[in-house]
Coordinates of C-alpha atoms in Angstrom, one line a residue:
M8 CA 0.0 0.0 0.0
P9 CA 1.5 3.4 -1.0
T10 CA 2.1 6.0 1.8
V11 CA 0.9 9.6 1.5
Y12 CA 2.1 12.5 3.5
V13 CA 0.0 15.7 3.7
A14 CA 2.0 18.8 4.4
H15 CA -0.3 21.5 5.6
H16 CA -0.8 24.4 8.0
Q17 CA -3.7 24.5 10.4
Q18 CA -6.6 24.5 7.9
D19 CA -10.0 22.9 8.5
I20 CA -10.1 21.6 5.0
A21 CA -6.8 19.8 5.6
Q22 CA -8.6 17.5 8.1
V23 CA -11.2 16.7 5.5
V24 CA -8.5 15.8 3.0
V25 CA -6.7 13.6 5.5
A26 CA -9.9 11.8 6.5
R27 CA -10.8 11.0 2.8
L28 CA -7.3 9.8 2.1
R29 CA -7.3 7.5 5.1
A30 CA -10.6 6.1 4.0
A31 CA -9.1 5.3 0.6
F32 CA -5.6 4.2 1.5
G33 CA -5.9 3.2 5.2
A34 CA -5.1 5.1 8.3
A35 CA -1.6 3.6 8.6
S36 CA -0.7 4.8 5.1
V37 CA -1.5 8.5 5.6
A38 CA 0.5 10.9 7.7
H39 CA 0.2 14.7 8.0
S40 CA 1.9 17.7 9.6
S41 CA -0.3 17.8 12.7
I42 CA 0.0 14.1 13.5
K43 CA 0.4 13.3 17.2
L44 CA 3.9 12.4 18.0
P45 CA 5.3 10.6 21.1
P46 CA 6.6 12.9 23.8
G47 CA 10.2 14.0 23.2
D48 CA 10.1 13.7 19.4
D49 CA 11.2 16.6 17.3
A50 CA 8.3 17.6 15.0
R51 CA 10.8 19.0 12.4
K52 CA 12.7 15.7 12.2
A53 CA 9.4 13.8 12.0
A54 CA 8.2 16.0 9.1
A55 CA 11.4 15.4 7.3
K56 CA 11.3 11.6 8.0
Y57 CA 7.7 11.2 6.9
A58 CA 8.2 13.2 3.7
A59 CA 11.4 11.3 2.8
R60 CA 9.7 7.9 3.3
A61 CA 6.4 8.7 1.6
D62 CA 5.5 7.6 -1.9
M63 CA 3.5 10.7 -2.5
V64 CA 3.5 14.1 -0.8
L65 CA 0.6 16.6 -0.9
V66 CA 1.5 20.2 -0.2
L67 CA -1.7 22.1 0.7
I68 CA -1.3 25.8 -0.3
G69 CA -3.7 28.2 1.4
P70 CA -3.8 32.0 1.8
E71 CA -0.4 33.6 2.5
W72 CA 1.3 30.3 2.2
A73 CA 4.5 31.6 0.7
Q74 CA 4.7 34.4 3.3
R75 CA 4.5 31.9 6.2
I76 CA 7.2 29.7 4.7
A77 CA 9.5 32.8 4.2
Q78 CA 9.2 33.9 7.8
A79 CA 10.8 30.7 9.2
P80 CA 11.9 28.3 6.5
Q81 CA 14.0 26.3 8.9
N82 CA 11.3 25.7 11.4
D83 CA 8.1 25.6 9.3
L84 CA 7.0 21.9 9.2
V85 CA 5.4 22.4 5.7
G86 CA 8.5 24.0 4.4
I87 CA 10.7 21.2 5.8
A88 CA 8.5 18.4 4.4
T89 CA 8.4 20.1 1.0
A90 CA 12.1 20.6 0.9
Y91 CA 12.8 16.9 1.7
A92 CA 10.2 15.7 -0.7
L93 CA 11.9 17.7 -3.5
R94 CA 15.4 16.6 -2.4
Y95 CA 14.4 12.9 -2.5
E96 CA 12.5 13.4 -5.8
K97 CA 9.2 12.2 -4.4
R98 CA 5.9 12.4 -6.3
I99 CA 4.8 15.8 -5.0
I100 CA 1.4 17.4 -5.8
P101 CA 0.8 21.0 -4.8
V102 CA -2.9 21.4 -3.8
V103 CA -4.1 25.0 -4.1
L104 CA -6.9 25.6 -1.6
P105 CA -9.6 28.3 -1.9
G106 CA -7.9 31.7 -1.5
G107 CA -4.4 30.3 -2.1
R108 CA -2.1 31.0 -5.0
M109 CA 0.7 28.9 -6.4
P110 CA 4.0 30.6 -5.4
T111 CA 6.6 31.7 -7.9
A112 CA 10.2 30.6 -7.7
D113 CA 11.4 33.9 -6.3
Q114 CA 8.9 33.7 -3.5
L115 CA 10.4 30.4 -2.2
P116 CA 13.6 29.5 -0.4
Q117 CA 16.4 28.1 -2.5
Q118 CA 15.7 24.5 -1.5
M119 CA 12.0 24.8 -2.4
R120 CA 12.1 26.7 -5.7
D121 CA 11.5 23.5 -7.8
L122 CA 8.0 23.4 -6.4
A123 CA 7.1 26.4 -8.5
Y124 CA 7.4 24.3 -11.6
V125 CA 5.2 21.5 -10.5
T126 CA 1.7 21.4 -11.9
P127 CA -0.8 22.1 -9.1
F128 CA -4.2 20.6 -8.3
H129 CA -6.8 23.3 -7.6
L130 CA -9.3 22.4 -4.9
N131 CA -12.3 24.7 -5.3
D132 CA -15.3 22.5 -4.9
T133 CA -14.5 20.7 -1.7
E134 CA -16.7 17.6 -2.2
N135 CA -16.1 17.0 -5.9
D136 CA -12.5 18.0 -6.0
I137 CA -11.5 15.8 -3.1
V138 CA -13.1 12.9 -4.9
R139 CA -11.0 13.8 -8.0
L140 CA -7.9 14.2 -5.9
V141 CA -8.3 10.7 -4.3
A142 CA -8.9 9.2 -7.8
L143 CA -5.7 11.0 -9.0
L144 CA -3.6 9.6 -6.2
Q145 CA -5.1 6.1 -6.7
S146 CA -4.2 6.2 -10.4
N147 CA -0.6 7.3 -9.5
A148 CA -0.4 4.5 -6.9
Q149 CA -1.2 1.7 -9.4
P150 CA 1.9 -0.4 -9.8
Q151 CA 3.5 -0.2 -13.2
A152 CA 3.5 -3.3 -15.3
R153 CA 6.9 -5.0 -14.9
P154 CA 8.6 -5.9 -18.1
R155 CA 8.3 -9.6 -18.9
T156 CA 11.4 -11.6 -18.5
E157 CA 12.2 -14.8 -20.2
A158 CA 12.0 -17.7 -17.9
R159 CA 15.4 -19.0 -17.0
P160 CA 15.8 -22.7 -17.5
T161 CA 16.5 -24.8 -14.4
P162 CA 19.6 -26.9 -14.2
T163 CA 17.7 -29.9 -15.5
E164 CA 16.3 -28.0 -18.4
T165 CA 19.7 -26.8 -19.6
V166 CA 20.7 -30.5 -20.1
I167 CA 20.0 -30.9 -23.8
Y168 CA 20.1 -34.5 -25.1
R169 CA 21.0 -34.7 -28.7
S170 CA 20.8 -37.9 -30.7
E171 CA 21.8 -38.9 -34.2
P172 CA 19.5 -40.7 -36.6
L173 CA 19.9 -44.3 -37.3
P174 CA 22.4 -45.2 -40.0
R175 CA 20.8 -45.7 -43.4
V176 CA 21.7 -48.1 -46.2
T177 CA 22.6 -46.0 -49.3
S178 CA 24.8 -48.4 -51.2
P179 CA 25.2 -52.2 -51.6
L180 CA 28.3 -52.0 -49.5
D181 CA 26.3 -50.5 -46.6
I182 CA 24.4 -53.8 -46.3
F183 CA 27.5 -55.4 -45.0
L184 CA 28.8 -52.4 -43.0
W185 CA 25.4 -51.6 -41.4
P186 CA 25.8 -53.9 -38.4
L187 CA 29.1 -52.2 -37.5
R188 CA 27.7 -48.7 -38.1
F189 CA 24.7 -49.6 -35.9
I190 CA 26.9 -50.8 -33.1
W191 CA 28.9 -47.5 -33.3
W192 CA 25.7 -45.5 -33.3
L193 CA 24.4 -47.4 -30.3
L194 CA 27.6 -46.9 -28.3
K195 CA 27.4 -43.1 -29.0
R196 CA 23.8 -43.1 -27.8
I197 CA 24.8 -44.9 -24.6
A198 CA 27.6 -42.4 -24.0
G199 CA 25.3 -39.5 -24.5
T200 CA 22.7 -40.9 -22.2
I201 CA 25.3 -41.5 -19.5
S202 CA 26.6 -37.9 -19.8
W203 CA 23.0 -36.6 -19.6
L204 CA 22.4 -38.7 -16.4
V205 CA 25.5 -37.4 -14.8
Q206 CA 24.5 -33.8 -15.4
L207 CA 21.1 -34.5 -14.1
I208 CA 22.5 -36.0 -10.9
V209 CA 24.7 -32.9 -10.4
A210 CA 21.8 -30.6 -10.9
Q211 CA 19.7 -32.5 -8.3
A212 CA 22.6 -32.5 -5.9
I213 CA 22.7 -28.7 -6.1
R214 CA 19.0 -28.5 -5.3
S215 CA 18.8 -30.9 -2.4
A216 CA 20.4 -34.0 -1.0
V217 CA 17.1 -36.0 -1.0
G218 CA 16.6 -35.2 -4.7
C219 CA 20.2 -36.4 -5.4
I220 CA 19.6 -39.7 -3.6
I221 CA 16.3 -40.3 -5.4
T222 CA 17.9 -39.5 -8.7
I223 CA 20.8 -41.8 -8.1
L224 CA 18.4 -44.7 -7.3
I225 CA 16.3 -44.0 -10.4
V226 CA 19.4 -43.8 -12.6
A227 CA 20.8 -47.0 -11.1
V228 CA 17.6 -48.9 -12.0
I229 CA 17.4 -47.4 -15.5
G230 CA 21.1 -48.0 -16.0
G231 CA 20.7 -51.7 -15.1
L232 CA 17.9 -52.1 -17.5
I233 CA 19.8 -50.3 -20.3
L234 CA 22.9 -52.5 -19.6
W235 CA 20.8 -55.7 -19.8
F236 CA 19.2 -54.6 -23.0
V237 CA 22.5 -53.6 -24.6
V238 CA 24.1 -56.9 -23.7
T239 CA 21.2 -58.9 -25.0
F240 CA 20.9 -56.9 -28.1
L241 CA 24.6 -57.1 -28.9
Q242 CA 24.6 -60.8 -28.5
Q243 CA 21.7 -61.0 -31.0
D244 CA 23.4 -58.5 -33.3
L245 CA 26.7 -60.4 -33.2
N246 CA 24.8 -63.6 -34.2
A247 CA 23.3 -61.7 -37.1
T248 CA 26.7 -60.4 -38.1
M249 CA 28.1 -64.0 -38.0
A250 CA 25.2 -65.1 -40.2
I251 CA 25.8 -62.4 -42.7
S252 CA 29.5 -63.2 -42.7
Q253 CA 28.7 -66.9 -43.4
M254 CA 26.4 -65.9 -46.2
V255 CA 29.1 -63.7 -47.7
D256 CA 31.5 -66.7 -47.5
S257 CA 29.0 -68.9 -49.1
V258 CA 28.4 -66.5 -52.0
R259 CA 32.2 -66.2 -52.4
Q260 CA 32.6 -70.0 -52.5
I261 CA 29.8 -70.2 -55.1
L262 CA 31.5 -67.6 -57.2
Q263 CA 34.8 -69.4 -56.9
G264 CA 33.1 -72.7 -57.8
L265 CA 31.6 -71.1 -61.0
Q266 CA 35.0 -69.8 -61.8
G267 CA 36.5 -73.3 -61.4
L268 CA 33.8 -74.8 -63.7
R269 CA 34.7 -72.2 -66.3
N270 CA 38.3 -73.2 -66.2
L271 CA 37.3 -76.9 -66.7
Q272 CA 35.6 -76.3 -70.0
P273 CA 37.5 -77.7 -73.0
P274 CA 39.2 -75.2 -75.2
T275 CA 37.5 -74.4 -78.5
I276 CA 39.3 -76.1 -81.5
P277 CA 39.4 -73.8 -84.5
T278 CA 38.2 -75.3 -87.7
P279 CA 40.6 -75.5 -90.7

């Protein structure tokens, strides 16, 4: 909830403004110049503190406001609060009351001259203008939309698993080389999976010890299943490779046999 400080001299209308603001923002969020302080507190320091900590500062300007500030700028609570609000670049709104006039820069002390260049709010019709003033403060108090930031990936999301496609047969020679290429592809996939699992364990260990233990158990079970599958598959694949090798040997023997039969044919005798 934003905090509002009302810097005012003793005007009856100031109490009405403070009451409306407290109804809109809550009593704890609105302070003013005539607030009751604990015994022993310095009212000047309290005015400076409230103005410096407030989100918005209203400066109520009534008749002869500038003259009252000029008489004792170091002790006037309104002047002190206004100077601190300007010094800390607070959202400051001069509220010109009936009979009051917005001061010029030469009518103000050095530390308050920037107030002359702030656009004032004129409060003429007490009932309607206070409603507009409260609405203005509420619109200024609306939180600005924060820029959207891209979600940062978690440690587990940064682990990108990349795999290569299965080797394809593009030539007759690949028919014989495919088992070896497949075994090489499978070994690379296994190495990539192990690397990904190691990174996952490290990421979980960074988060919590319990998560690390659970991840290690899951990885152990999955690793055992993968190892069993690989051993079984390699045994079958080696059997297939041996069968292919035997087939190649058979084809080679057939070709050699055909070549031998060709050599056994009798030579052609030329006719005279």
